[in-house]
Amino acid sequence: MLNSKSFADRLIAEKFDFFTGVPCSLLSGLISDLESRPGVNYIPAVREDAAVGLCAGAYMAGSLPVLLMQNSGLGYSLNAFTSLNLIYNIPVLVVMSWRGFGGKDAPEHIIMGDINEPLLETSGMPHAVLEPGDEAGAEAAFQQALDTIRNKKIPFTLLVKKGLYNEGHH
Amino acid sequence: MTGTEALEIVATFLNNEPVVLANGYISREFFNVQDREGSFYMIGSMGLASSIGLGAALARPDRKTVIVDGDGNVLMSMGTLAMIAAARPKNLVHLCIDNEVYESTGKQRSLSNQIELEKVAQANGYPYSRRVETPDALKQAMGEVMAGEGPSFLLIKVAPSFDSNRGRVTHTPEEIRDRFMSVYG
Ligand SMILES: Cc1ncc(C[n+]2csc(CCOP(=O)(O)OP(=O)(O)O)c2C)c(N)n1
Ligand SMILES: [Mg+2]
C-alpha cells in the first residue's frame, strides 16, 4: 500500500469506485495513477467542500467514494464534514496529504500542519497516519478506515506523509 | 409568483426522482408543500446541494436527479456550476429559487438582482439555461427539463414568501438519508 499503484489497486479491490478531489503535489502520483486507469473516473473538484458534497451524493446513490485533498482543504471543508457527513452519517474515505508536518514546510503550511490532527480529533473525525516504510501500520490504518466507513458510516481520514504518493514530483 | 407557489408547481412535475434541496426555507417549505421519500433536505452545508446532486447524478446516470437550489446557495458555490457543466450529466436538472435575498436569515439582499445567474450557468456550458418569471413559464420549462436532456438550469424568479411559522423538517438527518437512499431501490 506504500506506493500509488499498490494503494490504488487496493482501493479498487475494496470496491471504491468514485474518485474526486483537489490536487496536492504529495498526492500527484496517486491522482495520475487513478486517471490512467481504464474504467476509473477521477472528477476534478474546484474546492474541497464541493468535493465533500460530490462524495456524499455519490455515496447515497450507491457508490463508494474517495476524496483526495491537501490538509489546507480541511479548513474549507470543515463545515461540510460537521453539518453534512457527521450528522447524516454519510461516510467517505479521505486521503489527506500532511503538509507542514514537523514544522518543516513552506510558511503557509506550518499552522495547519501543526493543528491538523487536533482539528480532526476535536471535530470527531477519526484518522490514522500513513508513514513511508511502515507497511504493517498502513494495513492496520486501512482496516480501521474500512471498518469506520462500513460500520460507523462517517468519514475516515488517512493522513499521508511526503514520500508515499508523490512519485515523479518532488 | 412567490417562492411557495414555485415549489408547489415544481412538486407537480415530480414522481420518485431523487431531489436535493438547498438549506433554509427551501428545504422547510418543500417539506411542507409535499414530504417525499426522495427529498434530501439539506439542513446544513450551505452551498452544497448542487455538488450533492451532481454526485448522485453521476453515480446513477439512469436516474433523473433534481437540485432545488437558492440564489444565495448558488452564489456561494459558483464553482460547482463549472463542475456540473464539465461533467455534463444528462440526467441532472438544476433549479434555482431566486428571491434575490437570503430569505432564511431575514431577507438580506443577495447579489442575484445584479448577477444574472442563468447567464452564468450558460457561460459555464449548461446546454439548457433559462429564466422564468411566471407560473405558466415555469410549467412550460419544467415540462421541458423533466423530459429533455441536461444538465439544465432554470432560474425561477420569485417574490419572497416563506412563512417562518411553518414547521421545520421533522425527520432526523439519518431518516432523511435512509429515505433518500430508498428511492434507488
Ligand atoms: C456556511 C453558512 N453560512 C450562513 C448560513 C446561514 N444561512 C442559512 S440559510 C441562508 C440563506 C440561503 O439563501 P438562499 O439560498 O438564497 O435561500 P433563501 O433563504 O432565500 O430561501 C443563510 C445565509 C449557513 N447556514 N451556513
Ligand atoms: Mg434566496
Coordinates of C-alpha atoms and ligand atoms in Angstrom, one line a residue:
Chain A
M1 CA 0.0 0.0 0.0
L2 CA 3.0 2.3 0.2
N3 CA 3.1 3.4 -3.4
S4 CA 0.5 4.9 -5.7
K5 CA -0.1 1.8 -7.8
S6 CA -0.5 -0.7 -4.9
F7 CA -2.7 1.8 -3.0
A8 CA -5.0 2.4 -6.0
D9 CA -5.1 -1.4 -6.6
R10 CA -6.2 -1.8 -3.0
L11 CA -8.9 0.9 -3.2
I12 CA -10.4 -0.7 -6.3
A13 CA -10.2 -4.2 -4.8
E14 CA -12.2 -2.8 -1.8
K15 CA -14.9 -1.5 -4.2
F16 CA -14.1 2.2 -4.0
D17 CA -15.5 3.4 -7.3
F18 CA -15.8 7.2 -7.1
F19 CA -12.8 9.4 -7.0
T20 CA -12.6 13.2 -6.7
G21 CA -10.5 15.9 -5.1
V22 CA -8.4 18.9 -5.4
P23 CA -4.7 18.1 -6.1
C24 CA -1.7 18.2 -3.8
S25 CA 1.8 17.6 -5.0
L26 CA 2.1 14.9 -2.3
L27 CA -0.7 13.0 -3.9
S28 CA 0.3 13.7 -7.5
G29 CA 1.4 10.1 -8.2
L30 CA -1.9 8.7 -6.9
I31 CA -4.0 11.0 -8.9
S32 CA -2.1 10.3 -12.1
D33 CA -2.3 6.5 -11.4
L34 CA -6.1 6.8 -11.0
E35 CA -6.5 8.9 -14.1
S36 CA -4.6 6.5 -16.2
R37 CA -6.8 3.5 -15.3
P38 CA -9.4 2.5 -17.8
G39 CA -12.8 2.3 -16.1
V40 CA -11.8 4.7 -13.3
N41 CA -13.2 8.2 -13.4
Y42 CA -11.4 10.8 -11.3
I43 CA -13.5 14.0 -11.2
P44 CA -11.6 17.2 -10.7
A45 CA -13.3 19.3 -8.0
V46 CA -13.0 23.0 -7.7
R47 CA -13.0 23.2 -3.9
E48 CA -12.7 20.6 -1.2
D49 CA -16.1 21.4 0.3
A50 CA -17.7 20.8 -3.2
A51 CA -15.8 17.5 -3.3
V52 CA -17.3 16.5 0.1
G53 CA -20.7 17.2 -1.3
L54 CA -20.0 15.3 -4.5
C55 CA -18.9 12.3 -2.5
A56 CA -22.0 12.5 -0.2
G57 CA -24.3 12.4 -3.2
A58 CA -22.4 9.6 -4.9
Y59 CA -22.5 7.6 -1.7
M60 CA -26.2 8.0 -1.3
A61 CA -26.7 6.9 -4.9
G62 CA -24.8 3.7 -4.2
S63 CA -21.1 4.5 -4.9
L64 CA -18.2 4.2 -2.5
P65 CA -16.3 7.5 -2.7
V66 CA -12.7 8.5 -2.1
L67 CA -11.7 12.2 -1.6
L68 CA -8.2 13.3 -2.3
M69 CA -7.0 16.6 -0.8
Q70 CA -4.3 18.6 0.8
N71 CA -4.7 19.4 4.5
S72 CA -5.2 23.0 3.7
G73 CA -8.5 22.0 2.3
L74 CA -9.6 20.8 5.7
G75 CA -10.4 24.3 6.7
Y76 CA -12.5 24.8 3.6
S77 CA -14.4 21.6 4.1
L78 CA -14.9 21.5 7.9
N79 CA -18.5 22.8 7.7
A80 CA -19.3 20.2 5.1
F81 CA -18.0 17.4 7.3
T82 CA -19.6 18.7 10.5
S83 CA -23.0 19.7 9.1
L84 CA -23.4 17.1 6.4
N85 CA -21.4 13.8 6.8
L86 CA -21.3 13.8 10.6
I87 CA -25.0 14.5 11.2
Y88 CA -26.4 12.4 8.4
N89 CA -23.9 9.6 8.8
I90 CA -22.5 9.7 5.3
P91 CA -19.1 8.1 5.1
V92 CA -16.2 8.9 2.7
L93 CA -12.6 7.8 2.6
V94 CA -10.5 11.0 2.8
V95 CA -6.8 10.7 1.6
M96 CA -5.3 13.9 3.0
S97 CA -1.7 15.0 2.5
W98 CA 0.0 16.2 5.6
R99 CA 1.8 19.4 4.6
G100 CA 3.7 21.2 7.3
F101 CA 4.5 18.0 9.2
G102 CA 7.0 18.6 11.9
G103 CA 7.1 22.4 11.1
K104 CA 9.3 21.7 8.0
D105 CA 7.5 23.2 5.0
A106 CA 6.6 26.4 3.4
P107 CA 5.2 29.1 5.7
E108 CA 1.6 28.7 4.6
H109 CA 1.5 25.1 5.7
I110 CA 3.1 25.4 9.2
I111 CA 0.0 26.2 11.2
M112 CA -2.3 23.6 9.6
G113 CA 0.5 21.1 9.7
D114 CA 0.6 21.7 13.4
I115 CA -3.1 21.6 14.2
N116 CA -4.1 19.0 11.6
E117 CA -4.5 16.1 14.0
P118 CA -6.1 18.1 16.9
L119 CA -8.5 19.7 14.5
L120 CA -9.7 16.3 13.2
E121 CA -9.9 15.0 16.7
T122 CA -11.9 17.9 18.1
S123 CA -14.2 17.6 15.1
G124 CA -14.9 13.9 15.8
M125 CA -13.2 12.8 12.7
P126 CA -11.3 9.5 13.1
H127 CA -8.0 9.3 11.3
A128 CA -4.7 7.4 11.0
V129 CA -1.3 8.3 9.6
L130 CA 0.4 6.5 6.7
E131 CA 4.2 6.6 7.1
P132 CA 6.8 5.7 4.4
G133 CA 8.3 2.3 5.2
D134 CA 5.6 1.1 7.6
E135 CA 3.5 -1.4 5.6
A136 CA 2.0 -3.0 8.7
G137 CA 0.9 0.3 10.1
A138 CA -0.6 1.3 6.7
E139 CA -2.5 -2.0 6.6
A140 CA -3.9 -1.5 10.1
A141 CA -4.9 2.1 9.3
F142 CA -6.7 0.9 6.1
Q143 CA -8.6 -1.7 8.0
Q144 CA -9.6 0.9 10.6
A145 CA -10.8 3.1 7.7
L146 CA -12.9 0.3 6.1
D147 CA -14.4 -0.6 9.5
T148 CA -15.4 3.1 10.2
I149 CA -16.8 3.6 6.7
R150 CA -18.8 0.4 6.7
N151 CA -20.0 0.3 10.3
K152 CA -19.9 3.8 11.8
K153 CA -20.7 5.4 8.4
I154 CA -18.7 8.5 9.0
P155 CA -15.6 9.9 7.1
F156 CA -12.2 8.4 7.8
T157 CA -9.1 10.3 7.1
L158 CA -5.8 8.7 6.1
L159 CA -3.1 11.4 6.6
V160 CA -0.4 10.8 4.1
K161 CA 3.2 12.0 4.7
K162 CA 5.6 13.0 2.0
G163 CA 7.3 10.2 0.1
L164 CA 4.4 7.9 -0.4
Y165 CA 2.2 9.0 -3.3
N166 CA 4.2 11.8 -4.9
E167 CA 6.2 9.6 -7.4
G168 CA 7.6 11.8 -10.2
H169 CA 7.0 15.1 -8.3
H170 CA 9.3 16.4 -5.6
Chain B
M1 CA -45.1 34.2 -8.4
T2 CA -44.0 33.5 -4.8
G3 CA -41.4 31.0 -3.8
T4 CA -44.1 28.8 -2.2
E5 CA -46.1 28.9 -5.5
A6 CA -43.0 28.0 -7.4
L7 CA -42.3 25.0 -5.2
E8 CA -45.9 23.9 -5.5
I9 CA -45.6 23.9 -9.3
V10 CA -42.3 22.0 -9.2
A11 CA -43.8 19.3 -6.9
T12 CA -46.4 18.5 -9.6
F13 CA -43.7 17.5 -12.0
L14 CA -42.1 15.0 -9.7
N15 CA -42.6 11.3 -9.2
N16 CA -40.0 9.3 -7.3
E17 CA -36.9 11.2 -8.5
P18 CA -34.1 11.9 -6.1
V19 CA -34.3 15.6 -5.3
V20 CA -31.7 17.6 -3.3
L21 CA -32.9 20.7 -1.6
A22 CA -30.9 23.8 -0.5
N23 CA -30.8 24.6 3.2
G24 CA -33.0 27.1 5.0
Y25 CA -36.6 27.9 3.9
I26 CA -36.3 26.0 0.6
S27 CA -36.0 22.6 2.4
R28 CA -38.5 23.6 5.0
E29 CA -41.1 24.9 2.6
F30 CA -40.8 22.0 0.2
F31 CA -41.2 19.6 3.2
N32 CA -44.5 21.5 4.0
V33 CA -45.6 21.5 0.4
Q34 CA -45.1 17.8 -0.1
D35 CA -43.0 15.5 2.0
R36 CA -41.4 13.0 -0.4
E37 CA -39.2 10.0 0.3
G38 CA -36.8 11.1 -2.4
S39 CA -36.3 14.6 -1.0
F40 CA -32.9 15.1 0.6
Y41 CA -33.5 18.1 3.0
M42 CA -30.0 19.5 3.3
I43 CA -30.3 21.2 6.7
G44 CA -26.6 22.3 6.9
S45 CA -23.7 22.6 4.5
M46 CA -25.0 25.7 2.7
G47 CA -23.9 25.7 -1.0
L48 CA -23.6 22.0 -1.3
A49 CA -27.0 21.0 -2.7
S50 CA -25.5 21.3 -6.2
S51 CA -22.5 19.1 -5.5
I52 CA -24.6 16.5 -3.7
G53 CA -27.0 16.5 -6.6
L54 CA -24.1 16.2 -9.1
G55 CA -22.5 13.3 -7.2
A56 CA -25.8 11.5 -7.1
A57 CA -26.5 12.1 -10.8
L58 CA -23.0 10.9 -11.8
A59 CA -23.3 7.8 -9.6
R60 CA -26.7 6.9 -11.1
P61 CA -26.9 8.2 -14.7
D62 CA -30.1 6.2 -15.2
R63 CA -31.9 8.3 -12.6
K64 CA -33.3 11.8 -13.3
T65 CA -31.9 13.9 -10.5
V66 CA -33.2 17.3 -9.4
I67 CA -31.5 20.0 -7.4
V68 CA -33.7 22.7 -5.9
D69 CA -31.2 25.5 -5.1
G70 CA -31.4 29.0 -3.8
D71 CA -29.7 32.2 -5.2
G72 CA -27.6 32.5 -2.0
N73 CA -26.6 28.9 -2.2
V74 CA -25.7 29.1 -5.9
L75 CA -23.7 32.3 -5.3
M76 CA -21.8 30.6 -2.5
S77 CA -20.7 27.6 -4.7
M78 CA -20.5 29.1 -8.2
G79 CA -17.6 26.9 -9.0
T80 CA -19.9 23.9 -8.8
L81 CA -21.7 25.2 -11.9
A82 CA -18.4 24.6 -13.7
M83 CA -18.2 21.1 -12.3
I84 CA -21.7 20.3 -13.5
A85 CA -21.2 21.8 -16.9
A86 CA -17.9 20.0 -17.3
A87 CA -19.3 16.6 -16.2
R88 CA -22.4 17.1 -18.4
P89 CA -24.8 14.7 -16.6
K90 CA -27.7 14.4 -19.0
N91 CA -29.9 13.3 -16.1
L92 CA -29.4 16.4 -14.0
V93 CA -32.0 19.3 -13.6
H94 CA -30.7 22.3 -11.6
L95 CA -33.5 24.6 -10.4
C96 CA -32.7 27.9 -8.5
I97 CA -35.4 29.6 -6.5
D98 CA -34.2 33.2 -6.9
N99 CA -35.9 35.6 -4.4
E100 CA -32.8 37.9 -4.6
V101 CA -32.4 37.6 -0.9
Y102 CA -31.1 35.4 1.9
E103 CA -34.7 34.9 3.0
S104 CA -34.0 32.3 5.6
T105 CA -31.8 34.7 7.6
G106 CA -34.0 37.8 7.4
K107 CA -34.2 38.8 3.7
Q108 CA -30.8 40.4 3.5
R109 CA -30.1 41.2 -0.2
S110 CA -28.0 38.8 -2.2
L111 CA -26.3 39.7 -5.5
S112 CA -28.7 38.0 -7.8
N113 CA -30.5 41.2 -8.7
Q114 CA -27.3 42.3 -10.4
I115 CA -25.8 39.0 -11.4
E116 CA -27.8 37.0 -14.0
L117 CA -27.3 33.5 -12.7
E118 CA -28.9 31.8 -15.7
K119 CA -26.2 33.5 -17.9
V120 CA -23.5 32.3 -15.5
A121 CA -24.8 28.7 -15.9
Q122 CA -25.0 29.2 -19.7
A123 CA -21.5 30.6 -19.9
N124 CA -20.2 27.7 -17.9
G125 CA -21.7 25.4 -20.5
Y126 CA -25.1 24.1 -19.3
P127 CA -26.7 23.1 -22.6
Y128 CA -30.1 24.4 -21.4
S129 CA -30.4 27.5 -19.2
R130 CA -33.5 29.7 -18.9
R131 CA -35.0 32.3 -16.6
V132 CA -38.7 32.1 -15.8
E133 CA -40.8 34.7 -14.0
T134 CA -44.4 33.5 -14.2
P135 CA -46.3 30.3 -13.2
D136 CA -47.1 29.5 -16.9
A137 CA -43.4 29.9 -18.0
L138 CA -42.3 27.7 -15.1
K139 CA -44.8 25.0 -16.0
Q140 CA -43.7 25.0 -19.6
A141 CA -40.0 25.0 -18.7
M142 CA -40.4 22.2 -16.1
G143 CA -42.0 20.1 -18.8
E144 CA -39.0 20.7 -21.0
V145 CA -36.3 20.0 -18.4
M146 CA -38.0 16.9 -17.0
A147 CA -38.4 15.4 -20.4
G148 CA -35.2 16.7 -22.0
E149 CA -31.5 16.1 -21.7
G150 CA -29.5 18.1 -19.2
P151 CA -27.7 19.4 -17.4
S152 CA -30.3 22.1 -17.4
F153 CA -30.5 25.2 -15.3
L154 CA -33.8 27.0 -14.5
L155 CA -33.6 30.3 -12.7
I156 CA -37.0 30.8 -11.1
K157 CA -37.6 34.5 -10.2
V158 CA -39.9 34.7 -7.2
A159 CA -41.1 37.1 -4.6
P160 CA -40.1 36.2 -1.0
S161 CA -43.0 34.4 0.6
F162 CA -41.8 31.8 3.0
D163 CA -43.6 31.6 6.3
S164 CA -41.3 31.3 9.3
N165 CA -44.1 29.9 11.4
R166 CA -44.4 26.8 9.2
G167 CA -42.6 23.9 10.7
R168 CA -39.1 22.6 10.3
V169 CA -38.4 19.3 8.8
T170 CA -39.4 16.7 11.4
H171 CA -37.3 13.8 10.2
T172 CA -33.9 13.2 11.7
P173 CA -30.9 13.5 9.4
E174 CA -30.4 9.8 9.4
E175 CA -34.0 9.2 8.4
I176 CA -33.6 11.8 5.6
R177 CA -30.6 9.9 4.4
D178 CA -32.3 6.5 4.5
R179 CA -35.5 7.7 2.8
F180 CA -33.5 9.3 0.1
M181 CA -31.4 6.2 -0.5
S182 CA -34.5 4.1 -0.6
V183 CA -35.7 5.6 -3.8
Y184 CA -32.8 4.0 -5.6
G185 CA -34.3 0.6 -4.7
Ligands
LIG1 C1 -22.0 28.5 5.7 C2 -23.2 29.1 6.2 N1 -23.3 30.5 6.2 C3 -24.5 31.0 6.5 C4 -25.6 30.3 6.9 C5 -26.9 30.9 7.3 N2 -27.9 30.7 6.3 C6 -28.8 29.8 6.3 S1 -29.9 29.8 5.1 C7 -29.2 31.1 4.4 C8 -29.7 31.8 3.2 C9 -29.7 30.9 1.9 O1 -30.0 31.8 0.9 P1 -30.8 31.3 -0.4 O2 -30.1 30.1 -1.0 O3 -31.0 32.4 -1.3 O4 -32.2 30.7 0.1 P2 -33.4 31.5 0.8 O5 -33.1 31.7 2.3 O6 -33.5 32.9 0.1 O7 -34.6 30.7 0.6 C10 -28.1 31.5 5.1 C11 -27.2 32.7 4.8 C12 -25.4 28.9 6.8 N3 -26.4 28.1 7.2 N4 -24.2 28.3 6.5
MG2 MG -32.7 33.5 -1.7

